[in-house]
Short mmCIF file of C-alpha atoms in Angstrom, two decimals:
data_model
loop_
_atom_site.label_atom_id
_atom_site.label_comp_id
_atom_site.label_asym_id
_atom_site.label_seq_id
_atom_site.Cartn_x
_atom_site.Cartn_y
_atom_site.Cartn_z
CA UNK A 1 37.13 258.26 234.86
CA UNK A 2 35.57 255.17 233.45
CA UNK A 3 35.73 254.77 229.75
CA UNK A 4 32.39 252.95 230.07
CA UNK A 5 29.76 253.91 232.73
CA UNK A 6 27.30 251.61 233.20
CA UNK A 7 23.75 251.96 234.91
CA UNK A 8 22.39 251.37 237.22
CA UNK A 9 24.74 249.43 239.41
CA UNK A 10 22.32 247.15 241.14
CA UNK A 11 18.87 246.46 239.82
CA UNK A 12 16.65 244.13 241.68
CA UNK A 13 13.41 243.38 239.96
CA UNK A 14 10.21 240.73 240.20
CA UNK A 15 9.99 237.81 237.40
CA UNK A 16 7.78 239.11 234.23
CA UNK A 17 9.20 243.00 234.87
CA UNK A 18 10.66 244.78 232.17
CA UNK A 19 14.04 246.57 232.72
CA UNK A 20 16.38 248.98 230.66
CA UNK A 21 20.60 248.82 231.60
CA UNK A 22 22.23 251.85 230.17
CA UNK A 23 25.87 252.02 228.83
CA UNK A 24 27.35 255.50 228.58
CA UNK A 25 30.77 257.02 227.00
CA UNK A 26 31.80 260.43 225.84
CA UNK A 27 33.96 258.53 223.08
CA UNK A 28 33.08 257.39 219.83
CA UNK A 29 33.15 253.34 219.44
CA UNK A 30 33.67 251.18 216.01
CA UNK A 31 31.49 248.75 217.85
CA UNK A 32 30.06 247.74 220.99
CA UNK A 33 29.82 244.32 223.17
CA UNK A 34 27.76 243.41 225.59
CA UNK A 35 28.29 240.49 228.16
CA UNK A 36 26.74 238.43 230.61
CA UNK A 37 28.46 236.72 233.78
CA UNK A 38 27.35 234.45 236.15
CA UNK A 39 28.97 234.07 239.84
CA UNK A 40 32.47 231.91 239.35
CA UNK A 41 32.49 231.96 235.90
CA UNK A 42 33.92 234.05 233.18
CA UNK A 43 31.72 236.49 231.10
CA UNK A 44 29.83 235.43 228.22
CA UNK A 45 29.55 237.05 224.94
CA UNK A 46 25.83 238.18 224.25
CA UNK A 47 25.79 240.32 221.18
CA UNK A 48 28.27 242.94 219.29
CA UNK A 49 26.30 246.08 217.73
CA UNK A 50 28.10 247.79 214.74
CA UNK A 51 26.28 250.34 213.38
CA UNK A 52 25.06 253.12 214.89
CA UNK A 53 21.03 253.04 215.37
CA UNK A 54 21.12 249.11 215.05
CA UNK A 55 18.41 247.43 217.16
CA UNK A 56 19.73 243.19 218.01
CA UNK A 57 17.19 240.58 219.01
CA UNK A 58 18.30 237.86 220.99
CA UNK A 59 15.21 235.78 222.59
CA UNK A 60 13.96 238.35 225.02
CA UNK A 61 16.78 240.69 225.33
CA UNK A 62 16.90 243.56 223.04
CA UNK A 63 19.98 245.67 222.31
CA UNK A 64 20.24 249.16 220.74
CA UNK A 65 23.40 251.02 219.90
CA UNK A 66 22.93 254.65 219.63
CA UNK A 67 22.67 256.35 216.55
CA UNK A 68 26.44 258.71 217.78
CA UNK A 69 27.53 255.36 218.42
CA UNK A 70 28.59 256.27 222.14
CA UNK A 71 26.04 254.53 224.05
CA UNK A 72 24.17 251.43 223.96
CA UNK A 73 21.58 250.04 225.94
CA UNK A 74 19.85 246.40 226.83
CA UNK A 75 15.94 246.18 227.26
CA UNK A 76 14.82 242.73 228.95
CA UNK A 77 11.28 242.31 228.76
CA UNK A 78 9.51 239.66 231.25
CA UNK A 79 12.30 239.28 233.12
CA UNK A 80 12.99 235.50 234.58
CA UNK A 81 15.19 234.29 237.39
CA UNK A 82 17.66 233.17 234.85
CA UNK A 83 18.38 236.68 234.01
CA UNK A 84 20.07 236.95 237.10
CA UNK A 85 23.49 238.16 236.51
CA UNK A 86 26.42 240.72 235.90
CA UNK A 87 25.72 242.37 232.51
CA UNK A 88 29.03 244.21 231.26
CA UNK A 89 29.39 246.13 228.34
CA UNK A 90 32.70 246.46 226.37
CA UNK A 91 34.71 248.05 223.65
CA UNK A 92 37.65 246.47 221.59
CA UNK A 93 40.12 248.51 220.12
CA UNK A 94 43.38 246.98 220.94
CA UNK A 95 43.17 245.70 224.02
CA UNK A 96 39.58 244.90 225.24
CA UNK A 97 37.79 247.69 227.94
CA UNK A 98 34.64 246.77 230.32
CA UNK A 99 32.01 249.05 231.94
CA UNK A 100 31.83 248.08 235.98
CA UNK A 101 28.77 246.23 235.33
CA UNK A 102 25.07 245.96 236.23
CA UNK A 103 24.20 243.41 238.38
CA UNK A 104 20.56 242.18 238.28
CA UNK A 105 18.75 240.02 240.52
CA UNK A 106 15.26 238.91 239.13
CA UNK A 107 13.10 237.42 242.12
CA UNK A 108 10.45 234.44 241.51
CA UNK B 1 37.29 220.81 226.30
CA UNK B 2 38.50 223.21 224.04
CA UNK B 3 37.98 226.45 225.87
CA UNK B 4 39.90 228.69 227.99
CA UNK B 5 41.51 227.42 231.11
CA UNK B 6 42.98 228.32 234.03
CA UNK B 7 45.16 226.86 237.01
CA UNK B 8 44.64 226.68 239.78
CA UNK B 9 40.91 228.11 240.40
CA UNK B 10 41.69 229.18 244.05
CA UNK B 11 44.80 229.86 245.94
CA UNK B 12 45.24 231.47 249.29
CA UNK B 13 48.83 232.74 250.26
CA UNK B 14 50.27 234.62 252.84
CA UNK B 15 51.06 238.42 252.15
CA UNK B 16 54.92 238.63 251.11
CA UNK B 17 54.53 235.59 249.00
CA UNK B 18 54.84 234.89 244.95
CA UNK B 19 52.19 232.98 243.22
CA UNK B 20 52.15 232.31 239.41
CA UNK B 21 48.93 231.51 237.59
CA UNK B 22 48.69 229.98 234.27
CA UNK B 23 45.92 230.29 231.36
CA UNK B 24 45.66 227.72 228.31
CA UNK B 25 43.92 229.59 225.69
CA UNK B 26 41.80 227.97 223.26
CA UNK B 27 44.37 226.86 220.58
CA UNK B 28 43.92 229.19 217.80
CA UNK B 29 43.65 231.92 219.20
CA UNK B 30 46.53 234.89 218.57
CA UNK B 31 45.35 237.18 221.27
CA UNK B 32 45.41 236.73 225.15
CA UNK B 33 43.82 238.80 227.88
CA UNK B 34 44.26 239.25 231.44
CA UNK B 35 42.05 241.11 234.13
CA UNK B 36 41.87 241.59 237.85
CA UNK B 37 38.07 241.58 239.02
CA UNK B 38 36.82 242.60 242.72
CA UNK B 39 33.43 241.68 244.24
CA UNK B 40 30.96 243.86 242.14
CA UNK B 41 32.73 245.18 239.59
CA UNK B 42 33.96 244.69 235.35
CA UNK B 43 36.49 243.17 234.77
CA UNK B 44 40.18 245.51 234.74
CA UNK B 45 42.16 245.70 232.06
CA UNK B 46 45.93 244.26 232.95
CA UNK B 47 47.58 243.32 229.75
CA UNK B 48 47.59 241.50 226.62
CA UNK B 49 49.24 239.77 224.36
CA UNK B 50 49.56 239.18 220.25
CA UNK B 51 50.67 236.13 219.99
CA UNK B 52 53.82 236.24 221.90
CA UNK B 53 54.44 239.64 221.86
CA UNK B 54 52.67 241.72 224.92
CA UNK B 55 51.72 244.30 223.56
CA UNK B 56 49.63 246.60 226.28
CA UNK B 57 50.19 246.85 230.38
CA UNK B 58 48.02 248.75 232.42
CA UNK B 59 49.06 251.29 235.00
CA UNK B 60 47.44 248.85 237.64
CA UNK B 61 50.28 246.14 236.63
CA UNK B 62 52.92 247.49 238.98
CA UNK B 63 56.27 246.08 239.47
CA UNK B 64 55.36 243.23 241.37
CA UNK B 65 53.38 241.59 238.52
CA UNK B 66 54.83 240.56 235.72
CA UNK B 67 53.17 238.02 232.73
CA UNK B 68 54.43 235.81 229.85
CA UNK B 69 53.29 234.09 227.22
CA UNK B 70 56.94 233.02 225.98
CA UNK B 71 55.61 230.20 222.65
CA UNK B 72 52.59 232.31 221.94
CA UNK B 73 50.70 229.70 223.72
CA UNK B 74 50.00 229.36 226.99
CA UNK B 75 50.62 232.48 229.20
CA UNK B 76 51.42 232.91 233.02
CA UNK B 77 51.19 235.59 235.35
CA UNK B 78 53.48 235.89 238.17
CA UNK B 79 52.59 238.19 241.54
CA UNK B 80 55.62 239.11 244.15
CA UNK B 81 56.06 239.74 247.38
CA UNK B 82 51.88 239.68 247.13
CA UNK B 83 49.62 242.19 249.00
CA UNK B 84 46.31 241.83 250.31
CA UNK B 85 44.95 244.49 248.01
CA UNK B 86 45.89 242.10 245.33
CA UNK B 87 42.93 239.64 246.40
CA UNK B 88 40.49 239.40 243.82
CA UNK B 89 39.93 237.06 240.89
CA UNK B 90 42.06 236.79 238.00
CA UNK B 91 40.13 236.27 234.64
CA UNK B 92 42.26 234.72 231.32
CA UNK B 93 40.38 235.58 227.83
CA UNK B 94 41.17 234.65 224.26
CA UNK B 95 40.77 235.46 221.18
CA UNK B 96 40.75 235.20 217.05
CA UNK B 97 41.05 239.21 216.02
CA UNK B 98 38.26 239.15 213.60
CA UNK B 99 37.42 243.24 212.99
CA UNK B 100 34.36 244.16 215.05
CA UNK B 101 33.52 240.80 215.45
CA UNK B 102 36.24 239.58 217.30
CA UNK B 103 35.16 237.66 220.28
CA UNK B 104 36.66 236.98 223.80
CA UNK B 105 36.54 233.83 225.46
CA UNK B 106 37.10 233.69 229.27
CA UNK B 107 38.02 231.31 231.63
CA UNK B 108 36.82 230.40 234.72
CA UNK B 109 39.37 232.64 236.55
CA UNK B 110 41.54 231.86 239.53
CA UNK B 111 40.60 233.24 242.51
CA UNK B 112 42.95 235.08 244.77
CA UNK B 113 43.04 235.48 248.71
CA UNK B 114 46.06 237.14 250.26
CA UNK B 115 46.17 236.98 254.27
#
């Protein structure tokens, strides 16, 4: 059993769609990461939520974690081709622990 | 560059053979990751290390992989006798343990083809 599910898997939208991604856990998190990663290169840090309930802006990409702090989700709005990507969400205690990903394809 | 980086970026070897890759984390940085990632999925959790000290190995680091990181610097992971299940990329991360906002910095990866 993943410690993170992520969903969906594959999402495949037209540019200017909005979208929702979906991270899901039955455990309890300090805090929450979420990532981006483009093909051949390492993921990216995009934003770390903290507090349960917290909403994070960045540009067009909006980032809640939920108020149990067990689940967290990523709302793109007018999606653009250079969305296009692996978003991973991910937990640190110790060591570090990813979700398998959503991988998102936004078509011109 | 300061970032993470890792040698080589590709290598293909024949099944039954060792390969060792190496990651040069960014310099400052007391923690070092590594993960095995296959076409379409997160990143998996192999091990880490604090400094040089490794701390963590996964169930999916069996017997034939082994990793150092013997100055607390630079750290290498060695593969034997490989497998083709053990194709996939290889991803290096590191970081400054700063509470919840401690940050990981990957590298570009090395990617692995057994055949």
């Amino acid at each position: 059993t993943q410690l993170l599910e992520q969903s969906p898997q594959f999402l495949s939208i037209q540019e200017g769609e909005n979208l929702t991604v979906y991270c899901n856990s039955s455990s309890v998190f300090s805090s929450l990461q979420w990532y981006r990663q483009e093909p051949g290169e390492g993921p990216v840090l995009l934003v770390t939520v903290v507090t349960g309930g917290e909403v994070k802006k960045l540009k067009r990409l909006t980032f809640q974690f939920g108020d149990a702090r067990k689940d967290s989700s990523l709302h793109i709005t007018a999606a653009q081709p250079g969305d296009t990507g692996l978003y991973l969400c991910a937990v640190l205690n110790n060591d570090m622990r990813f979700g398998a990903g959503t991988r998102l394809t936004v078509k011109p | 560059d300061t970032g993470v980086s890792q040698n080589p970026r590709h290598k293909i070897t024949k099944r039954g053979q060792n390969v060792t890759f190496r990651c040069d984390p960014i310099s400052e940085h007391n923690r070092l990751y590594w993960y095995r990632q296959t076409l379409g999925q997160g990143p998996e959790f192999l091990t880490y290390f604090q400094n040089e000290a490794q701390l963590e190995k996964s169930r999916l680091l069996s017997d034939r992989f082994s990793a150092e990181r013997p100055k607390g610097s630079f750290s290498t992971l060695e593969i034997q006798r490989t497998e083709q299940g053990d194709s996939a990329m290889y991803l290096c991360a590191s970081s400054l343990i700063r509470g919840v906002n401690t940050e990981a910095f990957f590298g570009q990866g090395t990617r692995l083809t057994v055949v």
